[in-house]
Amino acid sequence: MSREVVILGAGMHPWGKWGRNFVEYGVAAARAALADAGVAWRDIRFVSGGATMRCGYPGYVAGATFAQALGWQGAEVNSSYAACATGSQALAAARAKILGGEVELALVVGADTTPKGFLAPARGERPDDPDWVRFRIGVTNPTYFGLYAQRRMHLYGDTVEDFALVKAKNSEHGVHNVLARYRKRFTPEEVAASAIVAAPLRLMDICATSDGGAALVLASRDYARRLGRGDAPRLAAISVVTPTFPSALLEMPDLATDGAMAATPASFRAALPQKAYEEAGLGPEDIDLAEVYDLSTALELDWIEDLQLCPRGEAAALLRSGATRLGGRIPVNPSGGLACFGEAVPAQALAQVCELVWQLRGQAGARQVEGARAGITCNQGLFGHGSAVIVTR
Amino acid sequence: MPSTSSPPAPLLPGWYTLGEPPQLIGSHCAGCGSHYFPRLATGCRNPDCSDSRLEDVPLSHNGRLWSFTTASYQPPAPYVAAEPFVPFALAAVELERERMIVLGQVVAGVDLDTLRIGMAMELVIEPVPAENEPAGRLLWKWRPAGAAP
Ligand SMILES: [Zn+2]
């Protein structure tokens, strides 16, 4: 790539259950990112919004909604929706504009206000929609997390104590993050004492849904140099590949995999970082920290293996060795992860990148991963959307 | 108000047979041999197969337990719960012939501690609660093969 794209600014609105309009969170995050970048809103020539499906029409056209709230100034605008990968998709749109030489400076924003309890499908009697059918049958998101966790216990000998240790580890990290919703240390014993939701997983193994907002300011390397910020972290890769046929794993919201008689199934989760590694010209051995989508504690262990940070089946051993905690060989979710944030769908993938930016700049305070030079994020959403992003210094 | 004696109708008509043994109805591609559930109206999903003639086929009645979990809290609508809500188990079963994993509720009364990944499972049809229909609606469920009905 002849042109390079850097991240000039990162900003977030704290995660919580505030119950306010999502636009407030997005605007606060955008202003924080602009201030962090040291650029004026007027100079942004492309606004890329991560859409939300839970806040009515302004949410569907989030890019324009945020641009209007910040003050119409004639920039080009985009709105992206890709489930949990929404932020990365919005990020990819902005990066493409800069790589194509059309603009020098872009703003990416995602924010959400979530309802209480389980995420539920759109209303009406819609048996053609697999999302409707699975909820009618009683299959919620935690159902899938429970199935995967049980599978890990069977295949690799993971225990519920391992899963609880993931939560305890992430809570240790989140204590140091003022942007996190939950900033309390939890012991494995406290996790084990919480109610079963989707066996073997308990309430504290499963992430909550939250309100929050996150934003990034992207620029060409040349533009950053002219601002005296030529050393800004580089957006080295964005992977948004689809799964390949046939599906290997029962994925949300499906009730069945493809039959596997015609071809050999391959892992979707593993394909996401693989493409990002190839694009960045890096391997798992080059990664200093990872922000992974811990929708459940057990899922963090799956991701660690999908990222090839250890061989398949050995993530629990890696966790027990302390390697994935701050100060370890490869800290995972130094931000505290979804365990401490809760999921704010269109903002989450951007929040993961915000953490990488602060870590690579050495600004993460008590959460700092010493000498971090490369970080990776990953997440997976419904209907074959997922992403992995690599940022380097 | 519907009579309590009216026989239950399928919750998802055309998704399964009600005969003995009951079977899910899927799509089969004659071109590449792939199976799908639920049925596909859009042709084969194999990217290397251009065949659009899918035929309806009954899927294996039996399979092996791939994984299982519970719904310990009441799921949100459109799920319809009995009053009071009774927690239930869910199973993902890999169909014997098609090597396709299909998710479904586990019949009531199965002790979770007796479930083992890899054990033989079979499909049954049972009523589940439905809005304003006391007899409920018929849905597929999984149970350990050979378990007493
Ligand atoms: Zn085919």
PDB file of C-alpha atoms and ligand atoms in Angstrom, chain A residues 245 262, chain B residues 28-34 36 43-54, ligand 1:
ATOM      1  CA  PHE A 245     -19.245 -22.904   2.897  1.00  0.00           C
ATOM      2  CA  ALA A 262     -20.119 -31.991   0.004  1.00  0.00           C
TER       3      ALA A 262
ATOM      4  CA  HIS B  28     -31.229 -31.630  -0.890  1.00  0.00           C
ATOM      5  CA  CYS B  29     -29.103 -30.554  -3.851  1.00  0.00           C
ATOM      6  CA  ALA B  30     -28.866 -33.193  -6.532  1.00  0.00           C
ATOM      7  CA  GLY B  31     -25.857 -31.381  -7.992  1.00  0.00           C
ATOM      8  CA  CYS B  32     -23.451 -31.551  -5.032  1.00  0.00           C
ATOM      9  CA  GLY B  33     -25.282 -33.584  -2.402  1.00  0.00           C
ATOM     10  CA  SER B  34     -25.595 -30.762   0.158  1.00  0.00           C
ATOM     11  CA  TYR B  36     -30.060 -27.694   4.251  1.00  0.00           C
ATOM     12  CA  GLY B  43     -31.087 -22.627  -4.581  1.00  0.00           C
ATOM     13  CA  CYS B  44     -27.912 -24.369  -3.471  1.00  0.00           C
ATOM     14  CA  ARG B  45     -25.562 -22.359  -1.211  1.00  0.00           C
ATOM     15  CA  ASN B  46     -22.426 -24.236  -2.226  1.00  0.00           C
ATOM     16  CA  PRO B  47     -20.356 -21.533  -4.009  1.00  0.00           C
ATOM     17  CA  ASP B  48     -18.998 -24.145  -6.421  1.00  0.00           C
ATOM     18  CA  CYS B  49     -22.426 -25.492  -7.322  1.00  0.00           C
ATOM     19  CA  SER B  50     -24.742 -23.741  -9.720  1.00  0.00           C
ATOM     20  CA  ASP B  51     -27.603 -26.150  -9.232  1.00  0.00           C
ATOM     21  CA  SER B  52     -30.836 -24.413  -8.363  1.00  0.00           C
ATOM     22  CA  ARG B  53     -33.040 -27.533  -8.316  1.00  0.00           C
ATOM     23  CA  LEU B  54     -33.363 -28.408  -4.657  1.00  0.00           C
TER      24      LEU B  54
HETATM   25 ZN    ZN C   1     -25.333 -27.950  -4.728  1.00  0.00          ZN
END
